[in-house]
Structures are given as C-alpha cells and as structure tokens.
Amino acid sequence: MSLTEDKAASSTGADDIVERVPTGLLIGGEWTEASGGATFEVTNPATGEVLRSVADAAPEDGMRALDAAVAAQESFAQVPALERHGMLMRAFELLHERKDALARLMTLEMGKPLTDSAGEIVYAAEFFRHFAGEALRIDGGYQASPQGGGRFLVARQPVGPSLLITPWNFPMAMGTRKLGPAIAAGCTSVIKPAHQTPLSMLALGEILLEAGVPAGVVNIVTAMDAGGVMEPMIRSGQARKLSFTGSTKVGKILLEQCASTVMRTSMELGGNAPFLVFEDADLDEAVAGCLQAKMRNMGEACTSANRIYVHESIIEEFGRRLAEKMGQMRVGDGSEDGVQVGPLIDTDAQDKVDALVRDALDRGANALTGGERPDGPGYFYPPTVLTGVSMEARMASEEIFGPVAPLTPFTEEDEVVAMANNTRYGLASFVYTNDLRRALRVAERIESGMVGLNQGVVSNPYAPFGGMKESGLGREGGSVGIEEFLEVKYIGITTG
Ligand code: ADP
C-alpha cells in the first residue's frame, strides 16, 4: 500500500503525524530553516517513497545550535532537580499519550513493524522515567580530612553542553537514552539524529518543548553531512561531552576529534554478539531466545546475535526448529497488520546483508531457510538460517545487521568461550544452559559488557548498557548512566 493510499484510507489519526511533525532545526527553542533553506528527503524503506523533506544543516547551523546550548547551560544548571524531574515525567506521559501516532511515524521512516515501534516508544519513555528519578538522587560527600584541620566536600555538577549523536535503528530510544540523563544532570545539548530517521527525533523535540524544557536546553540538528556539521562543534572547545551511538568506524574518528579538546566521551559502538547454547539448555527456551536475540529489529541492533554456537549434540534439532520459526515469519511493510519483519533501512544495508550471505554460501554454508534477496520495491531480506558457516566467512567477524542466523557447532566449553571471545567487539553475549555453575563460569569469562543468561534481550533502561573492547566506552542506563553527564568536584575546606 502506498503512503498516499494509506493516508486516504485513514481519515483521522496517526498518519497525520507525518504532515504535522516539525521539519526544521530546533535552535534556542525555535524551529528554524537551515542556511539557504537546504533540505533533504526522508523515505519509507518499505516503499522507497518520500515521506517529508527536513532541514539540512550546514556547519554554521550546527554552531548556532551549540551557541544556544552554551548560552542556556548556566541557567539550566541552576534549575532545581525537582523541576528537571517534572519535565522528564511530563515528557514520559506525552510519549505514552501519543504512542500510536509516534509508532506509526517510526514505522514509516524506519521500517520496523508497528507493534515493535509501539514497544520502542514505551521503552524510550522508560528512560525518561528512570532518569527523572536519578535527577533526585545526585549526591555528594562531606568528610573530615584524614590529616585533620579540614573537610572535604565532594559535589557532582553537570559536565556542561553535550553533543549527542544517535543512529537510525532505534530512532526514539537512542535519543531518550541520551537526553534523559543529560536533562536529569542539568546539561544542555545539541542532538543529531541519523539522516535516515530524523522525524522521530523532531517529534520528540516538540514533546520536550511542551513538557517545559527551557529554550536552548535541547537543540536538534538534522543534516546529511554528519561529519561536516559535527566536527566544527567538537573542535570548538565549547562542548564538554560527546555521547555517540553508531559504528565503531565512526566512533574512532570521533574519538580522535575529541582528543583535540580532551572532551569526555561515551561510545556505544558495534557488536558481534555470540549466542551459546549448551547441551543441557532447555531447547524450546533457547530457540525462542535466539529468535528474539536475532530478529528483534530485523537483526538491526548492535546487541543482535551475530554468531550462534550450538553444542554439536543438539545443533541439528536446534537448526531445524529455528529455521521453522524464522521461515514462518511474515515479511512486509511494517505498517500492515500481522507483519513481523519489516524492510532493512536502505539499499546499502540490503546489499551488505546479501553480500555476507553470498560469501558464507560460497564458503560452504547451507541455507535452511531464506538466503535469497527478493526483488524491489522496498529493502527486504528474508529471515535466513545458515549452517556450516566457516570461521573464515566474513560474517564470523563482521556485524551482519540483518535477519541472518549463522549456526556453528562446538564440543567443549573452553573451545566455545575462546570462539566467543575471538572478536575485537565485546558488547552483548547470550548463554543458554541449565547448569548454574557453568552459567556463572561462562558469564564471567565472556568478554562483553552485557550477558543474557537464559534470556534473549539484554537492553533495559534500569540496567547498565555498554561494551568492552572496540564496542565502546562508558555505560548508558542504570544508576551509572547519569554519571556520564556529571563532573566530580572536590572542594577542600580549612577548618582548623
Ligand atoms: P550506521 O553505519 O549504522 O549508519 P554510523 O556510525 O555511520 O552508523 O552512524 C551513526 C550516527 O553517526 C548517525 O547519526 C550518523 O549521521 C552519524 N555520523 C556518521 N558519520 C559521522 C561523522 N564523521 N561524524 C559525526 N557523526 C557521524
């Protein structure tokens, strides 16, 4: 169904949001055009049709946004925590009130099925509720100096104007995961969503203004040339923090740029999650968990199971059951009822997934289901299960970011732990076993920031999210998430 037909089909309601959503830059509390009125198009990955054109910021627009954030910082730092709490809670409520419309907007620009988009709005809102609470718990210390004659006062202050860069795969949740702690901590920010999915962030900007977030506290810059717009802001020395979620490749570029002004960074980068199934696992649960870990967001998640290691005694049965379930999933336009697997984000993503599958098949893998790229329109790829994937295959070391499950057998615990750790990434991993000793032993040995023990999803606003090795620096969510936006200050006091 085309977008125009769809609009005609529904007289009121959610799809109007596409027409209503602001498309300018949010700078100093005002929606403004980019310099010269430049715009770029946002398309629906299920159809390739244009949804809206949004402002395409130039470097000077980015600097205007940063100036607004810098100007607002001092007064925002003075806003009482209870008021910041109130802003976040109002935004939480508005996200819930507008859930259906926002879900529809997200599905149209990003492709995931409507129920998944609605789930993401709830997940995204939860970061606001969580950090609203954290705003009230920012504490400090007061102690006698061990040498005598003095006191130590330790305070936590907002780190200052922050630059936030988000990816396209979770267009709302990746924004609230950064804006929640920034607002809670008293930091102003400039946020730049991915050019593929700016509309959700723009809708969020409107909500934050309605929730009473003061002008200049959250500024939104949309741009095609992300590097061109962000680099001057990073190098200006005006921003004090960069929080980035995206690829390891871009993360490394940004870390180098941040070195020029010794800017604090949080980096949520790529993953290559191993999914281990031991012979004593509950097979039904392991298959269901694998389906979640693989197919959540069409496999377009940095926590997505990328390498599935199954004990040789059960791999055949496991593969059969997984292929049956994945093969039955309904692929299509995410805005249609009953669709479980939407399109990939763009043609590059489709090309990449297809190239990885072709490479694995050329090296001797066998497709139990899927494996064939469909013809257009839309950037679809069928759920695919591969067995006999060689350790030399590209997908053994590269992030697939698509609905492809490569299965590899193992025999010994030591062997599979070594295989799991044989990667430069270390974000998430998953372990299925009913042996408590083994579960804890393996969870501790695995080099990843998060481990799902008998569970296929590790993302949770109330738990620390982040990676080891080249998967990143710092943690988001949990009680540590706000620390990333706070600076510790020690004040030494003479009393004697
Ligand atoms: P992906 O490959 O999943 O699109 P990227 O790392 O390229 O991941 O993109 C994640 C975010 O980083 C997006 O908002 C994108 O616009 C932004 N980005 C890409 N390149 C740069 C860059 N050189 N500097 C700053 N941000 C960038």
Short mmCIF file of C-alpha atoms and ligand atoms in Angstrom, two decimals:
data_model
loop_
_atom_site.label_atom_id
_atom_site.label_comp_id
_atom_site.label_asym_id
_atom_site.label_seq_id
_atom_site.Cartn_x
_atom_site.Cartn_y
_atom_site.Cartn_z
CA MET A 1 0.00 0.00 0.00
CA SER A 2 1.44 3.39 -0.94
CA LEU A 3 1.64 6.20 1.54
CA THR A 4 -0.92 8.28 -0.34
CA GLU A 5 -3.45 5.45 -0.45
CA ASP A 6 -2.76 4.81 3.18
CA LYS A 7 -3.47 8.43 4.07
CA ALA A 8 -6.71 8.31 2.15
CA ALA A 9 -7.69 5.11 3.92
CA SER A 10 -7.40 6.64 7.33
CA SER A 11 -9.33 9.88 7.76
CA THR A 12 -8.02 10.92 11.16
CA GLY A 13 -5.37 9.75 13.48
CA ALA A 14 -1.91 8.55 13.48
CA ASP A 15 -0.70 9.12 9.94
CA ASP A 16 -1.45 12.85 10.15
CA ILE A 17 1.65 12.99 12.27
CA VAL A 18 3.76 12.74 9.12
CA GLU A 19 2.27 16.05 7.98
CA ARG A 20 2.34 17.64 11.41
CA VAL A 21 5.84 16.77 12.56
CA PRO A 22 8.21 19.77 12.56
CA THR A 23 10.88 19.58 9.87
CA GLY A 24 13.14 22.46 10.85
CA LEU A 25 16.16 22.71 13.10
CA LEU A 26 15.35 23.26 16.78
CA ILE A 27 17.69 26.03 17.94
CA GLY A 28 17.19 28.10 21.08
CA GLY A 29 13.58 26.95 21.39
CA GLU A 30 12.64 27.99 17.83
CA TRP A 31 12.12 25.87 14.75
CA THR A 32 14.29 27.40 12.03
CA GLU A 33 15.34 26.67 8.47
CA ALA A 34 18.84 25.60 7.58
CA SER A 35 21.10 28.22 5.94
CA GLY A 36 19.97 28.83 2.41
CA GLY A 37 16.81 26.79 3.05
CA ALA A 38 18.59 23.49 2.27
CA THR A 39 16.62 20.29 2.85
CA PHE A 40 16.96 16.54 2.35
CA GLU A 41 14.37 13.84 1.84
CA VAL A 42 13.29 11.15 4.28
CA THR A 43 11.99 8.00 2.62
CA ASN A 44 9.94 4.99 3.65
CA PRO A 45 12.19 1.91 3.40
CA ALA A 46 9.19 -0.33 2.72
CA THR A 47 8.25 1.53 -0.45
CA GLY A 48 11.09 3.90 -1.32
CA GLU A 49 8.60 6.78 -1.30
CA VAL A 50 9.43 10.21 0.10
CA LEU A 51 7.75 11.00 3.43
CA ARG A 52 8.94 14.54 4.11
CA SER A 53 11.85 16.89 3.46
CA VAL A 54 13.68 18.16 6.53
CA ALA A 55 16.22 20.93 7.11
CA ASP A 56 19.74 20.05 6.01
CA ALA A 57 22.03 21.86 8.42
CA ALA A 58 25.28 23.46 7.31
CA PRO A 59 28.27 23.69 9.67
CA GLU A 60 27.26 27.24 10.69
CA ASP A 61 23.80 25.97 11.66
CA GLY A 62 25.44 23.41 13.93
CA MET A 63 27.48 26.16 15.55
CA ARG A 64 24.32 28.24 16.05
CA ALA A 65 22.78 25.27 17.84
CA LEU A 66 25.87 24.84 20.01
CA ASP A 67 25.88 28.56 20.84
CA ALA A 68 22.27 28.19 22.00
CA ALA A 69 23.22 25.21 24.19
CA VAL A 70 26.18 27.08 25.66
CA ALA A 71 24.03 30.16 26.35
CA ALA A 72 21.42 28.06 28.17
CA GLN A 73 23.87 25.99 30.23
CA GLU A 74 24.46 28.24 33.22
CA SER A 75 20.81 28.92 33.95
CA PHE A 76 19.77 25.31 33.32
CA ALA A 77 22.35 24.09 35.81
CA GLN A 78 20.54 26.20 38.43
CA VAL A 79 17.11 24.68 37.71
CA PRO A 80 16.16 22.60 40.78
CA ALA A 81 16.33 18.85 40.33
CA LEU A 82 12.62 18.54 41.14
CA GLU A 83 11.81 20.75 38.15
CA ARG A 84 14.05 18.71 35.85
CA HIS A 85 12.32 15.61 37.23
CA GLY A 86 8.96 17.20 36.38
CA MET A 87 9.99 17.97 32.79
CA LEU A 88 11.10 14.39 32.21
CA MET A 89 7.93 12.96 33.75
CA ARG A 90 5.73 15.19 31.59
CA ALA A 91 7.68 14.09 28.52
CA PHE A 92 7.25 10.47 29.67
CA GLU A 93 3.49 10.99 29.84
CA LEU A 94 3.31 12.72 26.45
CA LEU A 95 5.22 9.84 24.85
CA HIS A 96 2.62 7.44 26.24
CA GLU A 97 -0.30 9.65 25.21
CA ARG A 98 0.99 9.86 21.63
CA LYS A 99 2.32 6.34 21.44
CA ASP A 100 0.24 5.19 18.48
CA ALA A 101 0.98 8.22 16.31
CA LEU A 102 4.68 8.15 17.18
CA ALA A 103 4.83 4.42 16.47
CA ARG A 104 3.34 4.99 13.06
CA LEU A 105 5.84 7.75 12.31
CA MET A 106 8.70 5.48 13.33
CA THR A 107 7.47 2.58 11.21
CA LEU A 108 7.14 4.85 8.19
CA GLU A 109 10.67 6.23 8.42
CA MET A 110 12.49 3.20 9.81
CA GLY A 111 10.53 0.16 8.67
CA LYS A 112 10.06 -1.90 11.84
CA PRO A 113 6.59 -3.38 12.38
CA LEU A 114 4.06 -1.17 14.16
CA THR A 115 3.94 -3.30 17.30
CA ASP A 116 7.74 -3.08 17.58
CA SER A 117 7.61 0.69 17.10
CA ALA A 118 4.97 0.98 19.82
CA GLY A 119 7.20 -1.17 22.04
CA GLU A 120 10.09 1.18 21.35
CA ILE A 121 8.06 4.26 22.33
CA VAL A 122 7.32 2.62 25.70
CA TYR A 123 10.98 1.60 26.06
CA ALA A 124 12.09 5.13 25.09
CA ALA A 125 9.70 6.73 27.59
CA GLU A 126 11.05 4.50 30.31
CA PHE A 127 14.47 6.18 30.03
CA PHE A 128 12.76 9.47 30.90
CA ARG A 129 11.00 7.94 33.91
CA HIS A 130 14.20 6.30 35.08
CA PHE A 131 16.35 9.42 34.73
CA ALA A 132 13.62 11.62 36.23
CA GLY A 133 14.23 9.57 39.38
CA GLU A 134 18.01 9.74 39.04
CA ALA A 135 17.83 13.57 38.88
CA LEU A 136 16.63 13.48 42.50
CA ARG A 137 19.45 11.20 43.64
CA ILE A 138 22.52 13.17 42.52
CA ASP A 139 24.51 13.19 45.70
CA GLY A 140 27.84 14.31 47.10
CA GLY A 141 30.02 13.83 50.17
CA TYR A 142 31.29 15.59 53.21
CA GLN A 143 34.07 14.16 55.35
CA ALA A 144 36.79 15.09 57.74
CA SER A 145 40.19 15.35 56.14
CA PRO A 146 42.29 12.37 57.32
CA GLN A 147 45.16 14.78 58.04
CA GLY A 148 42.96 16.84 60.37
CA GLY A 149 42.20 20.54 60.26
CA GLY A 150 39.98 20.33 57.23
CA ARG A 151 36.98 18.93 55.48
CA PHE A 152 36.38 17.50 52.05
CA LEU A 153 33.27 18.47 50.16
CA VAL A 154 32.59 16.41 47.05
CA ALA A 155 29.92 17.70 44.68
CA ARG A 156 28.56 16.47 41.37
CA GLN A 157 27.92 19.10 38.72
CA PRO A 158 26.62 18.93 35.16
CA VAL A 159 29.51 18.29 32.78
CA GLY A 160 28.22 21.05 30.50
CA PRO A 161 26.95 21.44 26.94
CA SER A 162 26.81 17.99 25.35
CA LEU A 163 26.82 16.73 21.78
CA LEU A 164 24.61 13.69 21.23
CA ILE A 165 24.68 11.61 18.05
CA THR A 166 22.15 8.84 17.50
CA PRO A 167 21.71 6.05 14.92
CA TRP A 168 18.68 5.12 12.83
CA ASN A 169 17.90 1.67 14.26
CA PHE A 170 16.12 2.85 17.45
CA PRO A 171 15.19 6.39 16.41
CA MET A 172 13.40 7.30 19.65
CA ALA A 173 15.03 5.16 22.35
CA MET A 174 18.59 6.10 21.45
CA GLY A 175 17.53 9.75 21.80
CA THR A 176 15.84 9.41 25.18
CA ARG A 177 18.71 7.26 26.47
CA LYS A 178 20.99 10.28 25.98
CA LEU A 179 18.59 13.19 26.55
CA GLY A 180 17.19 11.61 29.75
CA PRO A 181 20.47 11.62 31.68
CA ALA A 182 21.60 14.92 30.11
CA ILE A 183 18.45 16.73 31.27
CA ALA A 184 18.48 14.94 34.62
CA ALA A 185 22.08 16.02 35.21
CA GLY A 186 21.41 19.63 34.18
CA CYS A 187 23.27 19.54 30.85
CA THR A 188 22.16 21.35 27.72
CA SER A 189 22.69 19.59 24.42
CA VAL A 190 22.74 19.52 20.66
CA ILE A 191 21.40 16.24 19.33
CA LYS A 192 21.88 14.98 15.79
CA PRO A 193 19.74 12.05 14.69
CA ALA A 194 20.67 9.85 11.73
CA HIS A 195 19.62 11.31 8.36
CA GLN A 196 17.55 8.18 7.61
CA THR A 197 15.24 8.67 10.63
CA PRO A 198 15.10 12.31 11.79
CA LEU A 199 11.30 12.54 12.11
CA SER A 200 11.01 10.66 15.42
CA MET A 201 13.60 12.96 16.99
CA LEU A 202 11.84 16.05 15.67
CA ALA A 203 8.58 14.80 17.17
CA LEU A 204 10.45 14.27 20.44
CA GLY A 205 11.74 17.85 20.28
CA GLU A 206 8.19 19.10 20.13
CA ILE A 207 7.27 16.95 23.14
CA LEU A 208 10.21 18.26 25.17
CA LEU A 209 9.19 21.86 24.50
CA GLU A 210 5.63 21.03 25.58
CA ALA A 211 6.99 19.33 28.67
CA GLY A 212 8.56 22.63 29.72
CA VAL A 213 12.20 22.04 28.82
CA PRO A 214 13.53 25.63 28.53
CA ALA A 215 14.61 27.13 25.22
CA GLY A 216 18.17 26.21 24.25
CA VAL A 217 18.37 23.20 26.58
CA VAL A 218 17.71 20.69 23.79
CA ASN A 219 18.68 21.71 20.26
CA ILE A 220 18.15 19.40 17.28
CA VAL A 221 20.24 19.48 14.15
CA THR A 222 19.36 17.32 11.16
CA ALA A 223 21.94 17.00 8.39
CA MET A 224 23.06 14.78 5.53
CA ASP A 225 26.74 15.59 6.06
CA ALA A 226 27.05 14.45 9.66
CA GLY A 227 30.84 14.76 9.76
CA GLY A 228 30.87 18.23 8.21
CA VAL A 229 28.38 19.53 10.78
CA MET A 230 29.69 17.76 13.88
CA GLU A 231 33.43 18.26 13.53
CA PRO A 232 33.47 22.07 13.98
CA MET A 233 31.27 21.68 17.06
CA ILE A 234 33.58 19.04 18.51
CA ARG A 235 36.74 21.03 17.80
CA SER A 236 35.29 24.35 19.02
CA GLY A 237 36.04 23.60 22.65
CA GLN A 238 32.55 24.88 23.53
CA ALA A 239 31.05 21.44 24.14
CA ARG A 240 32.25 19.39 27.11
CA LYS A 241 30.85 15.97 26.30
CA LEU A 242 30.13 13.74 23.33
CA SER A 243 27.77 10.79 23.60
CA PHE A 244 27.71 8.71 20.43
CA THR A 245 25.86 5.59 19.35
CA GLY A 246 26.86 4.19 15.98
CA SER A 247 29.53 2.26 14.17
CA THR A 248 32.99 1.53 15.56
CA LYS A 249 34.45 3.11 12.41
CA VAL A 250 32.79 6.49 13.04
CA GLY A 251 33.39 6.17 16.80
CA LYS A 252 37.12 6.01 16.20
CA ILE A 253 37.02 9.14 14.02
CA LEU A 254 35.09 10.96 16.73
CA LEU A 255 37.47 9.83 19.49
CA GLU A 256 40.36 11.35 17.54
CA GLN A 257 38.46 14.60 17.11
CA CYS A 258 37.53 14.66 20.80
CA ALA A 259 41.19 14.27 21.73
CA SER A 260 41.79 17.76 20.31
CA THR A 261 39.81 19.32 23.16
CA VAL A 262 40.08 16.46 25.69
CA MET A 263 36.32 16.09 25.56
CA ARG A 264 34.64 13.44 27.67
CA THR A 265 33.05 10.70 25.58
CA SER A 266 30.55 7.89 25.85
CA MET A 267 30.76 5.49 22.93
CA GLU A 268 28.17 2.82 22.15
CA LEU A 269 29.69 1.15 19.11
CA GLY A 270 29.34 -2.02 17.07
CA GLY A 271 28.83 -5.53 18.34
CA ASN A 272 29.38 -9.12 17.24
CA ALA A 273 27.31 -10.93 19.86
CA PRO A 274 27.89 -14.66 20.38
CA PHE A 275 24.88 -16.80 21.32
CA LEU A 276 25.92 -20.01 23.12
CA VAL A 277 23.62 -22.99 23.52
CA PHE A 278 24.96 -25.79 25.72
CA GLU A 279 23.75 -29.37 25.55
CA ASP A 280 21.89 -29.03 28.88
CA ALA A 281 19.86 -25.98 27.78
CA ASP A 282 16.08 -26.01 27.54
CA LEU A 283 15.82 -26.28 23.76
CA ASP A 284 12.43 -24.55 23.44
CA GLU A 285 13.64 -21.63 25.51
CA ALA A 286 16.92 -21.45 23.63
CA VAL A 287 15.16 -21.38 20.25
CA ALA A 288 12.72 -18.71 21.47
CA GLY A 289 15.58 -16.67 22.95
CA CYS A 290 17.60 -16.97 19.77
CA LEU A 291 14.65 -15.78 17.74
CA GLN A 292 14.43 -12.69 19.95
CA ALA A 293 18.17 -12.06 20.02
CA LYS A 294 18.37 -12.43 16.25
CA MET A 295 15.12 -11.00 14.94
CA ARG A 296 14.49 -8.05 17.28
CA ASN A 297 14.54 -5.02 14.98
CA MET A 298 15.10 -7.26 11.90
CA GLY A 299 18.58 -8.00 13.27
CA GLU A 300 19.42 -4.31 13.02
CA ALA A 301 20.62 -3.99 16.61
CA CYS A 302 24.16 -3.83 17.96
CA THR A 303 23.17 -6.48 20.52
CA SER A 304 21.83 -8.80 17.82
CA ALA A 305 23.06 -12.43 17.93
CA ASN A 306 25.71 -12.47 15.20
CA ARG A 307 27.35 -15.86 15.80
CA ILE A 308 25.29 -18.76 17.10
CA TYR A 309 27.32 -21.56 18.65
CA VAL A 310 25.33 -24.70 19.44
CA HIS A 311 26.62 -27.90 21.04
CA GLU A 312 27.17 -30.50 18.33
CA SER A 313 24.78 -32.98 20.00
CA ILE A 314 21.77 -30.66 19.56
CA ILE A 315 22.67 -28.41 16.64
CA GLU A 316 20.63 -30.32 14.09
CA GLU A 317 17.44 -30.16 16.14
CA PHE A 318 18.11 -26.56 17.14
CA GLY A 319 18.66 -25.54 13.50
CA ARG A 320 15.52 -27.33 12.36
CA ARG A 321 13.33 -25.60 14.98
CA LEU A 322 14.89 -22.17 14.46
CA ALA A 323 14.56 -22.40 10.67
CA GLU A 324 10.94 -23.47 11.01
CA LYS A 325 10.13 -20.45 13.19
CA MET A 326 12.13 -17.96 11.15
CA GLY A 327 10.78 -19.30 7.88
CA GLN A 328 7.21 -18.74 9.09
CA MET A 329 7.72 -15.07 9.96
CA ARG A 330 5.70 -12.67 7.87
CA VAL A 331 7.86 -10.20 5.97
CA GLY A 332 6.37 -6.99 4.62
CA ASP A 333 5.54 -3.34 5.09
CA GLY A 334 5.69 -2.79 8.84
CA SER A 335 2.54 -0.65 8.78
CA GLU A 336 0.42 -3.63 7.70
CA ASP A 337 -1.27 -5.82 10.29
CA GLY A 338 0.46 -9.06 11.16
CA VAL A 339 3.82 -8.19 9.61
CA GLN A 340 6.66 -9.39 11.85
CA VAL A 341 9.70 -8.46 9.76
CA GLY A 342 9.95 -5.08 8.06
CA PRO A 343 12.44 -3.90 5.44
CA LEU A 344 16.09 -3.12 6.12
CA ILE A 345 16.91 0.56 6.39
CA ASP A 346 18.22 1.17 2.87
CA THR A 347 19.67 -0.39 -0.21
CA ASP A 348 23.22 -0.28 1.22
CA ALA A 349 22.05 -2.39 4.17
CA GLN A 350 20.35 -4.83 1.82
CA ASP A 351 23.49 -5.06 -0.36
CA LYS A 352 25.67 -5.68 2.68
CA VAL A 353 23.50 -8.44 4.16
CA ASP A 354 23.23 -10.12 0.77
CA ALA A 355 26.99 -9.93 0.20
CA LEU A 356 27.66 -11.54 3.60
CA VAL A 357 25.21 -14.36 2.87
CA ARG A 358 26.68 -14.97 -0.62
CA ASP A 359 30.17 -15.05 0.89
CA ALA A 360 29.12 -17.62 3.54
CA LEU A 361 27.35 -19.79 0.94
CA ASP A 362 30.42 -19.62 -1.35
CA ARG A 363 32.49 -20.92 1.56
CA GLY A 364 30.29 -23.98 2.01
CA ALA A 365 27.39 -22.83 4.20
CA ASN A 366 23.93 -24.25 3.66
CA ALA A 367 20.70 -22.20 3.90
CA LEU A 368 17.98 -23.97 5.95
CA THR A 369 15.62 -21.11 5.15
CA GLY A 370 15.91 -17.79 3.28
CA GLY A 371 19.16 -16.71 1.67
CA GLU A 372 17.68 -15.14 -1.46
CA ARG A 373 17.37 -11.40 -1.88
CA PRO A 374 13.88 -10.51 -3.16
CA ASP A 375 13.19 -8.02 -5.94
CA GLY A 376 12.06 -4.49 -5.00
CA PRO A 377 10.36 -2.25 -4.15
CA GLY A 378 11.46 -1.90 -0.54
CA TYR A 379 14.70 -3.12 1.03
CA PHE A 380 13.53 -6.51 2.26
CA TYR A 381 15.60 -9.52 3.21
CA PRO A 382 14.04 -12.83 4.29
CA PRO A 383 14.81 -14.41 7.69
CA THR A 384 17.72 -16.72 6.92
CA VAL A 385 19.30 -19.62 8.84
CA LEU A 386 22.69 -20.86 7.70
CA THR A 387 24.51 -23.97 8.90
CA GLY A 388 28.09 -24.98 8.39
CA VAL A 389 29.30 -21.38 8.36
CA SER A 390 33.06 -21.37 8.07
CA MET A 391 35.09 -19.48 10.68
CA GLU A 392 36.70 -17.78 7.65
CA ALA A 393 33.37 -16.40 6.44
CA ARG A 394 33.09 -12.62 6.66
CA MET A 395 30.03 -12.85 8.89
CA ALA A 396 32.09 -14.62 11.56
CA SER A 397 33.89 -11.35 12.24
CA GLU A 398 31.64 -8.64 10.73
CA GLU A 399 28.41 -7.31 12.17
CA ILE A 400 25.59 -8.64 9.93
CA PHE A 401 22.88 -6.14 10.97
CA GLY A 402 20.18 -8.16 9.29
CA PRO A 403 17.90 -11.19 9.81
CA VAL A 404 20.55 -13.84 9.22
CA ALA A 405 21.39 -16.54 11.78
CA PRO A 406 24.69 -18.38 11.19
CA LEU A 407 24.99 -21.64 13.17
CA THR A 408 28.32 -23.22 14.11
CA PRO A 409 28.81 -26.39 16.22
CA PHE A 410 31.12 -26.73 19.23
CA THR A 411 32.09 -29.56 21.57
CA GLU A 412 33.88 -28.16 24.64
CA GLU A 413 33.17 -25.26 26.99
CA ASP A 414 36.73 -23.91 26.73
CA GLU A 415 36.56 -24.08 22.97
CA VAL A 416 33.29 -22.13 22.72
CA VAL A 417 34.41 -19.48 25.20
CA ALA A 418 37.54 -18.96 23.09
CA MET A 419 35.40 -18.74 19.94
CA ALA A 420 33.05 -16.26 21.61
CA ASN A 421 35.94 -14.06 22.70
CA ASN A 422 37.73 -14.24 19.36
CA THR A 423 36.49 -10.82 18.25
CA ARG A 424 37.51 -7.20 18.63
CA TYR A 425 33.99 -6.44 19.83
CA GLY A 426 32.50 -7.02 23.28
CA LEU A 427 29.01 -5.62 23.61
CA ALA A 428 26.48 -8.35 24.34
CA SER A 429 26.52 -12.12 24.57
CA PHE A 430 23.92 -14.75 25.32
CA VAL A 431 24.35 -18.06 27.14
CA TYR A 432 21.76 -20.84 27.39
CA THR A 433 22.41 -23.58 29.94
CA ASN A 434 20.58 -25.07 32.93
CA ASP A 435 23.82 -25.73 34.82
CA LEU A 436 24.19 -22.89 37.34
CA ARG A 437 27.92 -23.39 37.80
CA ARG A 438 28.56 -23.36 34.10
CA ALA A 439 26.29 -20.35 33.61
CA LEU A 440 28.23 -18.22 36.06
CA ARG A 441 31.62 -19.56 34.95
CA VAL A 442 30.95 -18.76 31.30
CA ALA A 443 29.24 -15.41 32.01
CA GLU A 444 32.33 -14.30 33.91
CA ARG A 445 34.77 -15.48 31.24
CA ILE A 446 33.00 -13.87 28.32
CA GLU A 447 34.47 -10.52 27.30
CA SER A 448 31.34 -8.46 26.85
CA GLY A 449 29.69 -5.63 28.74
CA MET A 450 26.37 -7.48 28.92
CA VAL A 451 25.46 -11.16 29.17
CA GLY A 452 21.96 -12.58 28.73
CA LEU A 453 21.75 -15.78 30.81
CA ASN A 454 18.83 -17.78 29.50
CA GLN A 455 17.38 -14.57 28.05
CA GLY A 456 17.45 -13.19 24.53
CA VAL A 457 17.22 -9.44 25.26
CA VAL A 458 19.63 -7.53 27.48
CA SER A 459 18.53 -3.93 26.81
CA ASN A 460 16.84 -2.49 29.89
CA PRO A 461 16.65 1.19 30.92
CA TYR A 462 17.28 0.18 34.54
CA ALA A 463 20.50 -1.74 33.80
CA PRO A 464 23.89 -0.51 32.58
CA PHE A 465 24.18 -0.82 28.81
CA GLY A 466 27.59 -0.72 27.16
CA GLY A 467 30.51 -2.61 25.78
CA MET A 468 34.10 -3.70 26.26
CA LYS A 469 36.91 -3.69 23.71
CA GLU A 470 36.02 -1.93 20.45
CA SER A 471 32.32 -1.92 21.37
CA GLY A 472 32.71 1.25 23.33
CA LEU A 473 33.39 3.33 26.39
CA GLY A 474 31.05 4.13 29.25
CA ARG A 475 27.57 2.91 30.11
CA GLU A 476 24.08 4.22 29.46
CA GLY A 477 21.01 3.49 31.57
CA GLY A 478 21.06 2.00 35.05
CA SER A 479 22.23 4.01 38.01
CA VAL A 480 25.60 4.65 36.33
CA GLY A 481 24.06 6.29 33.23
CA ILE A 482 23.79 9.73 34.79
CA GLU A 483 27.45 9.69 35.88
CA GLU A 484 28.42 10.12 32.23
CA PHE A 485 26.91 13.62 32.36
CA LEU A 486 28.29 14.63 35.77
CA GLU A 487 31.65 16.03 36.74
CA VAL A 488 33.02 15.35 40.23
CA LYS A 489 34.23 18.44 42.06
CA TYR A 490 36.23 18.35 45.28
CA ILE A 491 36.24 21.43 47.48
CA GLY A 492 38.89 21.41 50.21
CA ILE A 493 37.95 23.36 53.33
CA THR A 494 40.23 24.55 56.12
CA THR A 495 38.56 24.31 59.50
CA GLY A 496 41.44 24.13 61.96
P1 ADP B 1 25.50 3.26 10.60
O1 ADP B 1 26.55 2.63 9.75
O2 ADP B 1 24.72 2.33 11.41
O3 ADP B 1 24.63 4.27 9.86
P2 ADP B 1 27.12 5.38 11.59
O4 ADP B 1 28.18 5.26 12.63
O5 ADP B 1 27.53 5.71 10.20
O6 ADP B 1 26.29 4.05 11.69
O7 ADP B 1 26.04 6.47 12.02
C1 ADP B 1 25.62 6.69 13.35
C2 ADP B 1 25.39 8.17 13.55
O8 ADP B 1 26.63 8.85 13.36
C3 ADP B 1 24.43 8.83 12.57
O9 ADP B 1 23.72 9.86 13.23
C4 ADP B 1 25.35 9.42 11.52
O10 ADP B 1 24.78 10.51 10.84
C5 ADP B 1 26.50 9.89 12.40
N1 ADP B 1 27.77 10.03 11.70
C6 ADP B 1 28.23 9.35 10.62
N2 ADP B 1 29.46 9.77 10.29
C7 ADP B 1 29.79 10.76 11.16
C8 ADP B 1 30.95 11.59 11.34
N3 ADP B 1 32.01 11.51 10.56
N4 ADP B 1 30.92 12.47 12.35
C9 ADP B 1 29.87 12.58 13.17
N5 ADP B 1 28.76 11.81 13.07
C10 ADP B 1 28.71 10.92 12.07
#
